Each structure stands twice: as C-alpha cells, then as structure tokens.
Coordinates of C-alpha atoms and ligand atoms in Angstrom, one line a residue:
M258 CA -20.0 -0.3 -85.6
T259 CA -19.1 1.1 -82.7
A260 CA -20.3 4.1 -81.4
V261 CA -17.4 5.1 -79.6
N262 CA -15.9 8.7 -80.4
R263 CA -13.2 7.6 -83.4
D264 CA -11.3 10.7 -82.1
P265 CA -7.5 9.7 -81.2
L266 CA -6.9 12.4 -78.5
W267 CA -10.2 10.8 -77.1
Y268 CA -8.9 10.3 -74.0
K269 CA -9.2 14.4 -73.6
D270 CA -12.3 14.5 -73.8
V271 CA -14.0 11.3 -71.6
I272 CA -15.2 10.7 -68.1
I273 CA -13.8 8.0 -66.5
Y274 CA -15.4 6.1 -64.1
E275 CA -13.2 3.5 -61.8
I276 CA -14.7 0.1 -61.2
P277 CA -13.8 -2.8 -59.1
V278 CA -15.6 -5.8 -60.9
K279 CA -15.9 -7.9 -57.4
S280 CA -17.9 -4.3 -56.1
F281 CA -20.2 -3.8 -58.5
F282 CA -23.1 -6.7 -59.0
D283 CA -22.9 -10.2 -58.2
S284 CA -25.2 -11.5 -61.3
N285 CA -24.6 -15.6 -59.6
R286 CA -25.2 -15.3 -56.2
D287 CA -22.0 -16.2 -55.0
G288 CA -21.2 -13.0 -53.2
I289 CA -18.7 -11.7 -55.6
G290 CA -19.6 -9.1 -58.4
D291 CA -19.0 -10.2 -61.6
L292 CA -18.4 -9.1 -65.3
P293 CA -21.9 -10.6 -66.2
G294 CA -23.2 -8.2 -63.4
L295 CA -21.2 -5.2 -64.9
I296 CA -22.5 -5.8 -68.1
G297 CA -26.1 -5.6 -67.0
K298 CA -25.2 -2.1 -65.3
L299 CA -23.7 -0.9 -68.3
D300 CA -26.9 1.3 -68.8
Y301 CA -26.9 2.9 -65.7
L302 CA -23.1 3.8 -66.0
V303 CA -24.3 5.4 -69.5
D304 CA -27.1 7.1 -68.0
L305 CA -25.0 8.8 -65.2
G306 CA -22.8 9.9 -68.2
V307 CA -19.1 8.9 -67.7
T308 CA -17.7 7.7 -70.9
A309 CA -15.0 5.4 -70.1
L310 CA -14.6 2.5 -67.7
W311 CA -11.4 1.6 -65.9
L312 CA -11.8 -1.6 -64.5
L313 CA -9.3 -2.5 -61.7
P314 CA -7.4 -5.8 -62.6
F315 CA -9.5 -8.7 -62.9
T316 CA -6.6 -11.8 -64.3
D317 CA -6.0 -14.8 -62.3
S318 CA -4.7 -13.8 -59.0
P319 CA -4.3 -14.9 -55.5
L320 CA -6.0 -11.6 -54.4
R321 CA -3.6 -11.3 -51.4
D322 CA -3.4 -7.0 -53.5
D323 CA -6.7 -7.6 -54.8
G324 CA -5.6 -8.6 -58.2
Y325 CA -2.5 -6.6 -58.8
D326 CA -0.7 -9.8 -57.5
I327 CA -1.1 -11.5 -60.8
R328 CA -1.0 -15.1 -61.4
D329 CA -2.3 -15.5 -65.0
Y330 CA -1.5 -12.7 -67.5
Y331 CA -3.9 -14.2 -70.1
N332 CA -6.9 -15.2 -67.8
V333 CA -10.2 -13.8 -65.8
Y334 CA -10.4 -14.8 -62.3
P335 CA -12.5 -17.4 -62.1
H336 CA -15.6 -15.9 -59.7
Y337 CA -15.4 -12.6 -62.3
G338 CA -16.3 -14.5 -65.0
T339 CA -14.1 -15.5 -68.3
L340 CA -12.2 -14.3 -71.3
N341 CA -15.9 -14.5 -73.2
D342 CA -17.5 -12.7 -70.7
F343 CA -15.0 -9.6 -70.5
Q344 CA -15.4 -10.3 -74.8
R345 CA -18.8 -9.5 -74.6
F346 CA -18.4 -7.0 -71.9
L347 CA -16.2 -5.0 -73.9
D348 CA -18.5 -4.9 -77.2
E349 CA -21.0 -4.0 -75.0
A350 CA -19.7 -1.0 -73.1
H351 CA -18.4 0.0 -77.1
L352 CA -21.8 -0.3 -78.5
R353 CA -22.7 2.0 -75.9
G354 CA -19.9 4.4 -76.8
L355 CA -18.6 3.5 -73.6
R356 CA -14.0 3.3 -73.9
V357 CA -12.7 0.6 -71.6
I358 CA -8.9 0.9 -69.6
T359 CA -7.9 -2.1 -68.3
E360 CA -4.8 -2.6 -66.2
L361 CA -1.4 -3.7 -67.4
V362 CA 0.7 -4.5 -63.8
L363 CA 4.4 -4.8 -65.5
N364 CA 6.5 -4.5 -61.8
H365 CA 5.5 -7.6 -60.5
T366 CA 3.6 -10.8 -60.5
S367 CA 2.2 -12.8 -57.5
N368 CA 4.9 -15.3 -55.6
T369 CA 2.2 -17.7 -57.0
H370 CA 2.6 -17.2 -60.7
P371 CA 4.3 -20.3 -62.2
W372 CA 7.5 -17.8 -63.2
F373 CA 8.2 -17.6 -59.9
V374 CA 6.8 -20.9 -58.5
S375 CA 9.7 -22.3 -61.1
A376 CA 12.0 -19.5 -60.6
R377 CA 11.9 -19.7 -56.6
S378 CA 12.5 -23.7 -56.8
S379 CA 16.4 -23.8 -58.5
R380 CA 19.0 -21.4 -59.2
S381 CA 19.1 -22.9 -62.7
S382 CA 15.3 -22.9 -63.5
P383 CA 14.8 -21.0 -66.9
Y384 CA 12.4 -18.2 -64.6
R385 CA 15.4 -17.6 -62.6
D386 CA 16.2 -14.3 -64.0
Y387 CA 12.9 -13.2 -64.7
Y388 CA 13.0 -11.8 -61.1
V389 CA 15.6 -10.2 -59.2
W390 CA 18.1 -11.8 -56.7
S391 CA 20.4 -11.1 -54.3
D392 CA 23.0 -13.0 -51.8
T393 CA 22.7 -9.7 -49.5
T394 CA 20.1 -7.3 -48.2
E395 CA 22.8 -4.7 -49.3
K396 CA 22.0 -4.1 -52.6
Y397 CA 19.5 -0.9 -53.9
Q398 CA 19.8 0.7 -50.2
G399 CA 18.6 3.8 -51.7
T400 CA 15.4 2.6 -52.1
R401 CA 12.4 3.2 -49.6
V402 CA 9.8 1.2 -48.6
I403 CA 6.3 1.9 -50.0
F404 CA 4.2 -0.8 -47.9
S405 CA 5.8 0.9 -45.1
D406 CA 2.7 -0.5 -42.6
S407 CA 3.2 -4.4 -43.5
E408 CA 6.7 -4.6 -45.2
K409 CA 9.8 -3.8 -43.5
S410 CA 12.3 -4.0 -46.5
N411 CA 12.3 -4.9 -50.3
W412 CA 14.3 -8.2 -49.7
T413 CA 12.8 -11.3 -49.1
W414 CA 14.7 -14.5 -47.8
E415 CA 14.0 -17.6 -50.6
P416 CA 15.5 -20.5 -47.8
K417 CA 14.9 -23.6 -51.3
T418 CA 17.7 -21.5 -53.0
R419 CA 19.0 -19.1 -50.2
Q420 CA 19.0 -15.8 -52.2
Y421 CA 16.8 -12.4 -51.4
Y422 CA 14.1 -11.6 -54.0
W423 CA 13.5 -7.7 -54.3
H424 CA 9.9 -6.5 -54.1
R425 CA 8.7 -3.0 -54.0
F426 CA 5.4 -4.2 -52.7
F427 CA 4.2 -6.6 -50.7
H428 CA 6.8 -9.6 -50.4
H429 CA 4.2 -12.0 -52.3
Q430 CA 4.5 -9.7 -55.1
P431 CA 8.2 -10.3 -56.4
D432 CA 9.3 -7.6 -58.8
L433 CA 10.0 -8.7 -62.2
N434 CA 13.8 -8.2 -63.4
F435 CA 13.4 -5.6 -66.6
D436 CA 16.8 -6.1 -67.4
N437 CA 15.8 -9.6 -68.7
P438 CA 14.8 -8.9 -72.6
K439 CA 12.4 -12.3 -72.1
V440 CA 10.6 -10.2 -69.1
Q441 CA 10.2 -7.2 -71.9
E442 CA 9.1 -9.5 -74.5
E443 CA 6.5 -11.7 -72.2
L444 CA 4.9 -8.4 -71.3
L445 CA 4.9 -6.7 -74.6
N446 CA 3.2 -9.7 -75.4
V447 CA 0.8 -9.2 -72.7
V448 CA 0.1 -5.9 -74.2
K449 CA -0.9 -6.9 -77.8
F450 CA -2.8 -9.7 -76.1
W451 CA -5.7 -7.5 -74.3
F452 CA -5.2 -4.6 -77.1
S453 CA -5.9 -7.0 -79.8
L454 CA -9.0 -8.2 -77.9
G455 CA -9.8 -5.0 -78.4
V456 CA -9.1 -2.2 -75.0
D457 CA -8.6 1.3 -75.6
G458 CA -6.0 1.7 -72.7
L459 CA -4.0 0.4 -70.5
R460 CA -3.3 1.9 -66.4
C461 CA 0.4 1.3 -66.3
D462 CA 0.7 0.1 -62.8
A463 CA 4.0 1.3 -60.7
V464 CA 5.6 2.3 -63.7
P465 CA 8.5 4.3 -62.3
Y466 CA 10.1 0.6 -60.3
L467 CA 10.6 -1.1 -63.7
F468 CA 14.4 -0.8 -63.0
E469 CA 16.7 -0.7 -60.6
R470 CA 20.3 0.7 -60.7
E471 CA 23.3 0.6 -57.7
G472 CA 23.2 4.2 -56.5
T473 CA 20.0 5.7 -57.3
N474 CA 16.2 5.3 -55.6
C475 CA 15.5 3.1 -58.6
E476 CA 12.7 5.3 -59.3
N477 CA 12.3 6.9 -63.2
L478 CA 15.4 5.6 -64.4
P479 CA 16.1 6.3 -68.1
E480 CA 15.9 2.5 -68.8
T481 CA 12.4 2.6 -67.5
H482 CA 11.7 5.5 -69.8
A483 CA 13.5 3.4 -72.8
F484 CA 11.2 0.6 -72.4
M485 CA 7.9 2.0 -72.0
K486 CA 9.2 4.6 -75.4
R487 CA 9.7 0.9 -77.1
L488 CA 6.4 -0.1 -76.0
R489 CA 4.7 2.8 -77.3
K490 CA 6.3 2.6 -80.8
E491 CA 5.2 -1.0 -80.9
I492 CA 1.4 0.3 -80.0
D493 CA 1.3 3.6 -82.2
V494 CA 2.1 0.5 -85.2
Q495 CA 0.0 -1.7 -84.2
F496 CA -2.8 0.1 -82.2
P497 CA -2.6 3.5 -83.0
G498 CA -5.7 5.3 -81.3
R499 CA -5.0 3.3 -78.2
M500 CA -3.7 5.0 -75.0
L501 CA -1.4 4.9 -72.1
L502 CA -1.9 6.0 -68.7
A503 CA 1.0 5.9 -65.9
E504 CA 0.8 5.9 -62.7
A505 CA 3.6 7.5 -61.7
N506 CA 3.5 8.8 -57.8
Q507 CA 6.1 11.6 -58.1
W508 CA 6.8 15.2 -58.2
P509 CA 5.2 17.1 -61.8
Q510 CA 8.6 17.8 -62.9
E511 CA 9.4 13.4 -62.5
V512 CA 5.8 12.6 -64.2
L513 CA 6.5 14.8 -67.5
E514 CA 9.4 12.8 -68.2
Y515 CA 6.7 10.1 -68.7
F516 CA 4.9 12.3 -71.4
G517 CA 8.4 12.2 -73.0
N518 CA 8.2 13.7 -76.8
E519 CA 4.8 12.7 -76.9
D520 CA 6.8 9.2 -77.9
E521 CA 5.5 7.3 -73.9
F522 CA 2.5 8.1 -72.3
H523 CA -0.8 9.6 -73.3
M524 CA -1.9 10.2 -69.4
A525 CA -0.3 10.3 -66.7
Y526 CA -2.2 11.1 -63.0
H527 CA -1.5 14.2 -61.6
F528 CA -1.0 13.0 -57.6
P529 CA 0.6 16.8 -56.1
L530 CA -3.1 17.8 -57.2
M531 CA -5.3 15.7 -55.6
P532 CA -4.0 16.2 -51.7
R533 CA -3.8 19.9 -52.1
L534 CA -7.8 20.4 -53.3
F535 CA -8.1 18.9 -49.7
I536 CA -5.9 20.9 -48.0
A537 CA -7.7 24.0 -49.7
I538 CA -11.1 23.2 -49.0
A539 CA -10.2 22.3 -45.2
Q540 CA -8.4 25.7 -44.6
G541 CA -10.5 28.0 -47.1
N542 CA -7.6 28.9 -48.8
R543 CA -6.5 28.7 -52.4
K544 CA -3.1 29.0 -52.2
P545 CA -2.0 25.3 -51.7
I546 CA -4.0 24.7 -55.2
V547 CA -2.5 27.4 -57.1
D548 CA 1.1 26.8 -55.9
I549 CA 0.8 23.2 -57.3
L550 CA -0.4 24.7 -60.4
D551 CA 2.2 27.1 -60.7
Q552 CA 4.6 24.3 -60.3
T553 CA 3.3 21.9 -63.0
P554 CA 4.7 22.3 -66.0
Q555 CA 3.4 22.8 -69.8
I556 CA 2.8 19.1 -71.6
P557 CA 3.5 18.1 -75.7
D558 CA -0.3 18.9 -77.4
S559 CA -1.3 15.2 -77.2
C560 CA -1.1 14.5 -73.5
Q561 CA -3.4 14.8 -70.5
W562 CA -3.4 14.6 -66.7
A563 CA -5.7 12.1 -65.1
I564 CA -7.1 14.2 -62.3
F565 CA -9.3 12.0 -59.6
L566 CA -10.6 12.9 -55.7
R567 CA -10.5 9.4 -54.7
N568 CA -9.5 5.7 -55.6
H569 CA -9.4 2.5 -54.5
D570 CA -6.4 3.0 -52.9
E571 CA -5.3 5.1 -49.5
L572 CA -5.6 9.0 -50.3
T573 CA -2.1 8.9 -50.6
L574 CA 0.4 12.1 -48.8
E575 CA 3.5 10.8 -50.3
M576 CA 3.5 14.1 -52.6
V577 CA 2.8 16.7 -49.8
T578 CA 5.6 18.6 -47.1
D579 CA 5.9 16.9 -43.9
Q580 CA 4.0 19.9 -42.5
E581 CA 1.0 19.4 -45.0
R582 CA 0.7 15.4 -44.3
D583 CA 0.6 16.2 -40.6
Y584 CA -2.0 19.0 -41.3
L585 CA -4.0 16.6 -43.5
W586 CA -3.9 13.5 -41.1
S587 CA -4.6 15.8 -38.2
Y588 CA -7.6 17.4 -39.9
Y589 CA -9.0 14.0 -41.9
A590 CA -7.7 11.2 -40.1
K591 CA -8.1 11.7 -36.3
D592 CA -8.6 8.0 -35.6
S593 CA -5.3 5.8 -36.1
R594 CA -7.7 3.3 -38.4
M595 CA -8.3 5.7 -41.0
R596 CA -4.5 5.8 -41.7
L597 CA -2.7 3.5 -43.9
N598 CA 1.2 3.7 -44.7
I599 CA 1.6 7.3 -46.0
G600 CA -1.9 7.7 -46.5
I601 CA -6.2 7.8 -45.5
R602 CA -8.1 5.0 -46.0
R603 CA -11.5 7.1 -46.5
R604 CA -13.8 8.0 -49.0
L605 CA -14.8 11.1 -50.2
S606 CA -17.9 11.5 -48.4
P607 CA -16.9 10.6 -44.6
L608 CA -14.0 13.1 -45.9
M609 CA -16.4 16.0 -46.2
Q610 CA -18.4 15.2 -43.1
N611 CA -20.7 13.8 -45.4
D612 CA -21.6 17.8 -46.4
R613 CA -23.3 17.9 -49.7
R614 CA -21.8 21.5 -50.0
K615 CA -18.5 20.4 -49.7
I616 CA -19.1 17.3 -52.0
D617 CA -20.0 19.0 -54.6
L618 CA -17.6 21.5 -54.8
M619 CA -15.0 19.1 -54.7
Q620 CA -17.0 17.6 -57.9
S621 CA -16.9 21.0 -59.5
L622 CA -13.0 21.2 -59.0
L623 CA -12.7 17.7 -60.5
L624 CA -14.5 18.3 -63.6
T625 CA -13.3 21.9 -64.3
L626 CA -9.7 22.1 -63.7
P627 CA -7.0 20.8 -66.7
G628 CA -7.2 17.1 -67.2
T629 CA -9.9 13.9 -67.9
P630 CA -11.8 13.2 -64.5
I631 CA -11.9 9.8 -63.0
L632 CA -14.8 9.2 -60.6
Y633 CA -14.7 6.3 -58.5
Y634 CA -17.3 3.5 -58.0
G635 CA -20.0 4.6 -55.5
D636 CA -18.8 8.4 -54.9
E637 CA -21.5 9.3 -57.3
I638 CA -24.2 8.6 -54.2
G639 CA -22.0 9.4 -51.2
M640 CA -20.8 6.2 -50.1
G641 CA -19.5 5.8 -47.1
D642 CA -16.1 3.8 -46.2
N643 CA -15.7 1.4 -43.5
I644 CA -12.7 1.6 -41.3
H645 CA -12.8 -1.8 -39.4
L646 CA -11.8 -3.5 -42.3
G647 CA -7.9 -4.1 -43.0
D648 CA -5.7 -2.6 -45.6
R649 CA -7.8 -0.9 -48.3
N650 CA -10.9 -3.0 -48.1
G651 CA -12.9 -0.1 -46.2
V652 CA -13.0 1.6 -49.4
R653 CA -13.9 -1.4 -51.6
T654 CA -17.5 -2.0 -50.2
P655 CA -20.4 -3.6 -52.1
M656 CA -22.2 -1.2 -54.6
Q657 CA -25.2 0.5 -52.9
W658 CA -27.8 -0.5 -55.9
S659 CA -30.6 -0.3 -53.2
S660 CA -32.7 -0.8 -49.8
D661 CA -32.9 -4.5 -50.4
K662 CA -31.1 -7.1 -49.4
N663 CA -27.3 -6.4 -49.6
G664 CA -28.0 -3.2 -51.0
G665 CA -29.1 -5.1 -54.2
F666 CA -25.5 -6.0 -54.7
S667 CA -26.0 -9.8 -54.3
R668 CA -28.8 -12.4 -53.6
A669 CA -26.8 -14.4 -52.0
D670 CA -26.5 -14.9 -47.9
P671 CA -24.8 -11.5 -46.2
S672 CA -22.5 -13.8 -44.4
S673 CA -21.2 -15.1 -47.7
L674 CA -20.5 -11.6 -49.6
Y675 CA -16.4 -11.3 -50.0
I676 CA -17.1 -8.2 -47.8
P677 CA -20.2 -6.8 -46.1
P678 CA -21.9 -3.7 -47.4
I679 CA -21.9 -0.4 -45.5
Q680 CA -24.6 -0.5 -42.7
N681 CA -24.5 2.7 -40.6
P682 CA -27.2 5.4 -40.1
V683 CA -25.7 7.8 -42.3
Y684 CA -23.7 5.7 -44.7
G685 CA -25.9 2.6 -44.9
Y686 CA -27.5 0.9 -47.7
Q687 CA -31.0 1.2 -46.6
V688 CA -30.3 5.4 -46.8
V689 CA -27.7 6.2 -49.4
N690 CA -28.8 4.0 -53.0
V691 CA -28.9 4.4 -56.3
E692 CA -32.4 3.5 -56.2
S693 CA -33.8 6.0 -53.9
Q694 CA -31.5 9.1 -55.4
I695 CA -32.3 8.5 -59.3
R696 CA -35.5 9.6 -58.1
Y697 CA -35.1 13.1 -57.0
P698 CA -33.4 16.0 -58.6
T699 CA -31.3 17.5 -55.9
S700 CA -29.8 14.0 -54.6
P701 CA -25.8 13.5 -55.2
L702 CA -26.3 11.0 -58.1
S703 CA -28.6 13.6 -60.1
V704 CA -26.7 16.6 -59.3
L705 CA -23.8 14.8 -60.2
R706 CA -25.2 13.6 -63.6
Q707 CA -26.3 17.4 -64.2
M708 CA -22.3 18.4 -63.7
F709 CA -21.5 15.7 -66.2
Q710 CA -23.9 16.7 -68.9
V711 CA -22.6 20.2 -68.5
R712 CA -19.2 19.4 -69.1
Q713 CA -19.4 17.4 -71.9
S714 CA -21.6 20.3 -73.6
T715 CA -18.4 21.6 -74.5
R716 CA -14.4 20.5 -75.0
I717 CA -13.3 23.4 -72.8
F718 CA -12.3 21.5 -69.8
G719 CA -10.8 18.6 -71.4
R720 CA -8.5 20.7 -73.4
G721 CA -8.5 23.9 -72.4
T722 CA -6.0 26.2 -71.3
L723 CA -6.2 27.4 -67.7
T724 CA -5.6 31.1 -66.3
V725 CA -5.8 31.3 -62.3
I726 CA -7.9 34.7 -61.7
H727 CA -5.6 36.6 -58.8
S728 CA -8.3 38.3 -57.0
R729 CA -8.0 39.7 -53.6
N730 CA -10.0 37.3 -52.2
Q731 CA -7.9 34.3 -51.0
K732 CA -11.0 32.0 -50.3
V733 CA -12.2 32.0 -54.0
F734 CA -10.7 30.1 -56.3
A735 CA -11.4 31.3 -59.6
Y736 CA -10.0 30.8 -63.4
F737 CA -10.3 31.1 -66.7
R738 CA -10.7 27.7 -68.9
E739 CA -10.7 29.1 -73.0
Y740 CA -10.4 26.4 -76.1
G741 CA -11.1 27.5 -79.6
G742 CA -12.1 31.1 -78.9
E743 CA -14.9 29.6 -76.6
V744 CA -14.3 30.7 -72.5
A745 CA -15.5 29.7 -69.2
L746 CA -14.9 31.7 -65.8
I747 CA -15.2 28.9 -62.7
L748 CA -15.3 30.4 -59.1
N749 CA -15.5 28.3 -56.3
N750 CA -16.0 29.4 -53.0
L751 CA -13.6 27.1 -50.9
S752 CA -14.9 28.9 -47.3
D753 CA -17.5 28.0 -44.8
A754 CA -18.8 31.5 -45.2
T755 CA -20.7 33.4 -47.8
E756 CA -17.7 35.3 -49.5
S757 CA -17.9 38.3 -52.4
V758 CA -15.4 38.9 -54.7
Y759 CA -14.5 41.3 -57.6
V760 CA -12.6 39.9 -60.6
D761 CA -10.9 41.7 -63.2
L762 CA -12.9 41.1 -66.7
S763 CA -11.4 43.4 -68.5
R764 CA -10.4 41.2 -71.5
F765 CA -14.1 40.6 -71.8
N766 CA -16.1 43.7 -72.1
G767 CA -18.9 43.1 -73.9
Y768 CA -19.6 39.6 -73.6
V769 CA -22.3 37.9 -71.0
P770 CA -21.2 35.7 -68.5
V771 CA -24.2 33.0 -69.2
E772 CA -24.5 30.3 -66.0
M773 CA -23.9 26.9 -67.0
F774 CA -26.1 25.0 -65.4
S775 CA -29.3 27.3 -66.3
Q776 CA -28.7 29.3 -68.8
T777 CA -29.1 32.8 -67.1
Q778 CA -27.8 35.7 -68.2
F779 CA -25.5 37.8 -65.9
P780 CA -25.5 41.5 -67.1
L781 CA -23.2 42.6 -69.5
I782 CA -19.4 42.7 -68.8
R783 CA -19.1 46.8 -68.9
K784 CA -16.5 47.0 -66.0
A785 CA -13.2 46.1 -65.3
R786 CA -14.0 44.7 -62.0
F787 CA -17.1 42.1 -61.8
H788 CA -18.7 41.5 -58.6
F789 CA -20.0 38.2 -57.7
T790 CA -21.7 36.8 -54.3
L791 CA -20.5 33.1 -53.9
S792 CA -22.5 30.9 -50.9
P793 CA -21.2 28.9 -48.8
Y794 CA -19.0 26.2 -50.9
G795 CA -20.8 27.5 -53.6
F796 CA -19.4 27.7 -57.1
F797 CA -20.5 29.0 -60.2
W798 CA -19.8 28.2 -64.2
F799 CA -20.3 30.2 -66.7
H800 CA -19.5 30.4 -70.2
L801 CA -18.8 34.1 -71.3
R802 CA -20.5 34.5 -74.6
P803 CA -19.2 37.5 -76.8
P804 CA -20.4 40.1 -78.4
R805 CA -22.9 39.2 -81.4
S806 CA -20.2 40.6 -84.2
E807 CA -17.3 38.8 -82.5
K808 CA -19.8 35.8 -82.0
A809 CA -20.2 35.7 -85.7
G810 CA -16.8 35.8 -86.6
K811 CA -15.8 33.0 -84.5
K812 CA -18.7 30.5 -86.0
G813 CA -18.1 27.0 -86.1
K814 CA -15.3 27.1 -83.7
G815 CA -18.0 26.6 -80.8
N816 CA -19.0 23.0 -79.2
P817 CA -17.9 19.7 -81.2
Ligands
GLC274 C1 -0.7 0.5 -57.1 C2 -1.8 0.4 -57.1 C3 -2.4 -0.9 -55.8 C4 -1.1 -1.8 -55.5 C5 -0.2 -1.7 -56.0 C6 0.9 -2.7 -56.4 O1 -0.5 1.5 -56.8 O2 -2.9 1.0 -57.3 O3 -3.7 -0.7 -55.1 O4 -1.4 -2.2 -54.2 O5 0.0 -0.9 -57.2 O6 0.5 -3.3 -57.1
CA275 CA1 -20.6 -13.7 -58.5

C-alpha cells in the first residue's frame, strides 16, 4: 500500500536529503529536534521534491560523536522519541513515496555500550574479544589517525585491565573486533532488525576499517570485503530491493572494490569528485573535474555513485594532493577556525561567499553529473554556519523555518536549544528561512525545487552515460548525458566572466536543443559547431530532441 517506486534500482532515480533528527524540528519544546517533529515536516520535503531521506544516527548514544558512538543499536535516543515514533515516521514517509535510509555503524561502538563496559572491566569478560586489545602500541603502526585534531594515536590505555584498545576515531569509540564471529553475528542481527522494520537502505559508516592486519594500513582489507559480501548475500535473500551505501573515503580504484561483482555495495560515495568541484569553481577551470572523471572507472550496471557537495562532516580533503589541499585551504578556509582535521568545516553558501550564481551552478553540477545526488539539510535555503562552535557543530545548527523565535525550530527557551541557531545579518534565521523563500519564485529554495522537478522528469541524470565535451574554452564544462535514446546537453560556465563556447554537435545533426527549464527551442542543429554564450557562472540544461522520423522510431523509450 505504499506509494514508493518498486523498481529494485530505485536508488538510481532518487534525490536524497540528509537529515540530523536533532536539528530539524522540535515538537515537544525541549530544545532538541525529534522524530514526531520530523514527521510534521514530511510534507515540506515532498514539496521540495526530494524522494529519499537519509537520517543521521538516532539510536541511543552519549552523543560524543553525535550518535556515531552507539550505546544501543536497538533503541532510539530518548530525546528523539521512541521506536514507535520511528516506525510511524517510516510509515508516513513511505505513504508519501519517500524512501528511508538509516545509518549502520559497524566499525565501533561507544565506550558506554554494555559490550565495552563489560569488556574493559575484566580480561575474562565474555565481551573482551568484542574489541581489539594489545599490550603495546607497536601494533598496526602503518595506520593513519583520522581525527588528527583530537587523537594522537589509534591506541588508548585501559588502566583496569592494563591493555590498550584500538580505535580509528575518537578514543571513546573503541573498534569492534570483526575477527570474532560473534561480533559479525551481532552486527548482522542489527542489519536484520532495521530492515525488518522496513528501512529501504543502510548507509554503512566507516566501512574500510573493519579489520586490522599487521603490515598493512588496515584499510580496504580482503577480510572487510568478504564480510560485506556475506552481509549482502543475506540481504539479497531476506530483503531483496534494499540498498547498501558505502562510506569509503578512498580513491576511485579502491572504492570500485566495494561494488564487487554486484555482490557487495549497491552505492558508494564519490569522495574524490567533491573537492574538485570546489577547486574547479574557484579556478574557473573544468580540468580538475574532467581529470577525476577520467580516473573514475566504470562501475557494474546495478551500482551507483552517491554524489554530494556538503554533508554533516568537515568538507574532507583526504582525496586530493597536498598541493590541491593547500589551495583549497587558502581559498576556502583562511581563518584557522574554519579548518578541522584534514578538512573545512563550513557550509555551501558561505563557501560560495553567498553568491547565488555560484550556489546555483554547484547545484547544477550536483544534479547533472553521474550518480544520485544528496542534499544536506538547510542547503536548499542557503543556510550559513557557525565557526565558533566546536567540532562539526557549526554545520549542524537548527533548521531555519521562519523568522519566529529560534527560527521556528523550537518553542523552547533559546538558552535551552542543543545549539543556537545562526544569527547574523547575512545568514541569520530572520533573513534566511523556509517561510520567506517559499513565497517568491527566485529564492534559492524555489529555484532548487524547480531544478529537482526538471531532473526528475527524465531518467537521464540518474542512469545515463556521460561524455565530456572537450571544447576549446576550458572555463566551460560541458557534457552529454544519454539514456535509452534520450540525450541531454549540459553546459556550466565555471568562471566569473561571460563566456562563449563552440560545441561539436555533429553527432546530432537535425536535432533541436530544447532548454529544459523553459522548454524554449533553440535553432535546429545544422552545423557541426554550435555556438553558446553563457553568463558568469551560468548553466544550461538542454534536451536534444531528435528529428521527427527518428523520434517516431524511438517511441516509448523516453520518460519513465
Ligand atoms: C563517519 C561519519 C562521522 C563520524 C565517523 C565516526 O565518517 O560521517 O560523522 O564521526 O564516521 O563514526
Ligand atoms: Ca524535542
């Protein structure tokens, strides 16, 4: 009785919206967003045009890593609601045709999880082997420290039982020992629990780090792939049509392995693409994007990239060269408070200096490059950030619904909010909010909504091939997307000047370019070289409409 699209490849056709429950809407005035609050905002999300929701961790946790430090895999953090609330949320989302993706944190738990509490209490605890212990810190020396701003080592001393335990993230997040079959069993049960409730997909956190082996960098090990393949097999049997998304912050060649032979993950983030979009728009040159696309291998048919501009973490700069990182830091994070670990803790709009042309252009890239786009909550209205808050909290501030108290996020006393909303003359909730942006057609929200509609009018963008057009003008990044006989031509001007470009359209002689937002028809393609003029940071999306005879021949292959 659900209205969701039943195609097993549904994840190729959705637009994903990423939501921290605590930041979205507070229904009971305790200053913290909650599941009932989120349910109340589902109609907003449907109206915006997203078709899948990715919820950040919401199970019980001491919240020292915002819920990625799990205390109980089977219960909801009390301030966010109950398991019943979650079930109701899921049903309400499905009724509206929205798919739901939740988190699967496999690699570690909180140090307050009962397994670790027991494990650390005695060497003979039945849970001792759930974690990774050592007498020395000499083991696995080839492993990098990820949270380099807060942790010096991947080992932390446990005084009571006089051994070190292993952790790839915060010291209060001990890594689980995947060599222990019981641990594997436990996590498989967690997976089955959430899929039985009806979630459509799991975003598998920190996947490369499940196993440790001496003499390696303890990432992407064959044992990790073997475990994920086992998990996938069970899902294919018990929960066909569900999706697994890999968070593997690695180079394309390594990520490719996570797709396996269509027997591991359905989706994986394209981490290296993201920073290069930011370099390209800063330099006004397509080269960084074209280079990374050239290095991106073909992926199996049923697999899909997940692409994004920003998310709940720092804009990670791990998948760039040292030179590129220095460039990005000096361009986008001049103030040291804007930096965190190996990244930049800012939102899209401030990164684009609140330049609407640049923001819209970045969204154009996000929506037309190969893969499924993910939008981070608040970026649809161009929310700002707060670099004075610690860790990544500056990009996790309350959603700005209106110019009312607390930005319409909560009726609680402002001093009791989990963190304050943005309040400054440029990005404050008095200026940037949903209520005002819904009212006029050129607001960031309205324009993005329209872009979503156009994207969803065809399957080209989610499923089509990409061919880069190597026009002479490097400031223009143009490409064809093609699927089932349909062709789109996309042009993006990455520079701050008006640009002119000749595009070789000889393959499409006799076709008519139809601008996708206005349905305006351009002159028939007669010459090999077609000329376009683009305004600063301007972009065009064209459908290339085939000549009449061919169109008749290809009938039925068009829109879904
Ligand atoms: C992932 C999450 C991040 C979290 C980390 C440790 O990278 O995106 O927010 O801190 O895993 O669980
Ligand atoms: Ca609340």
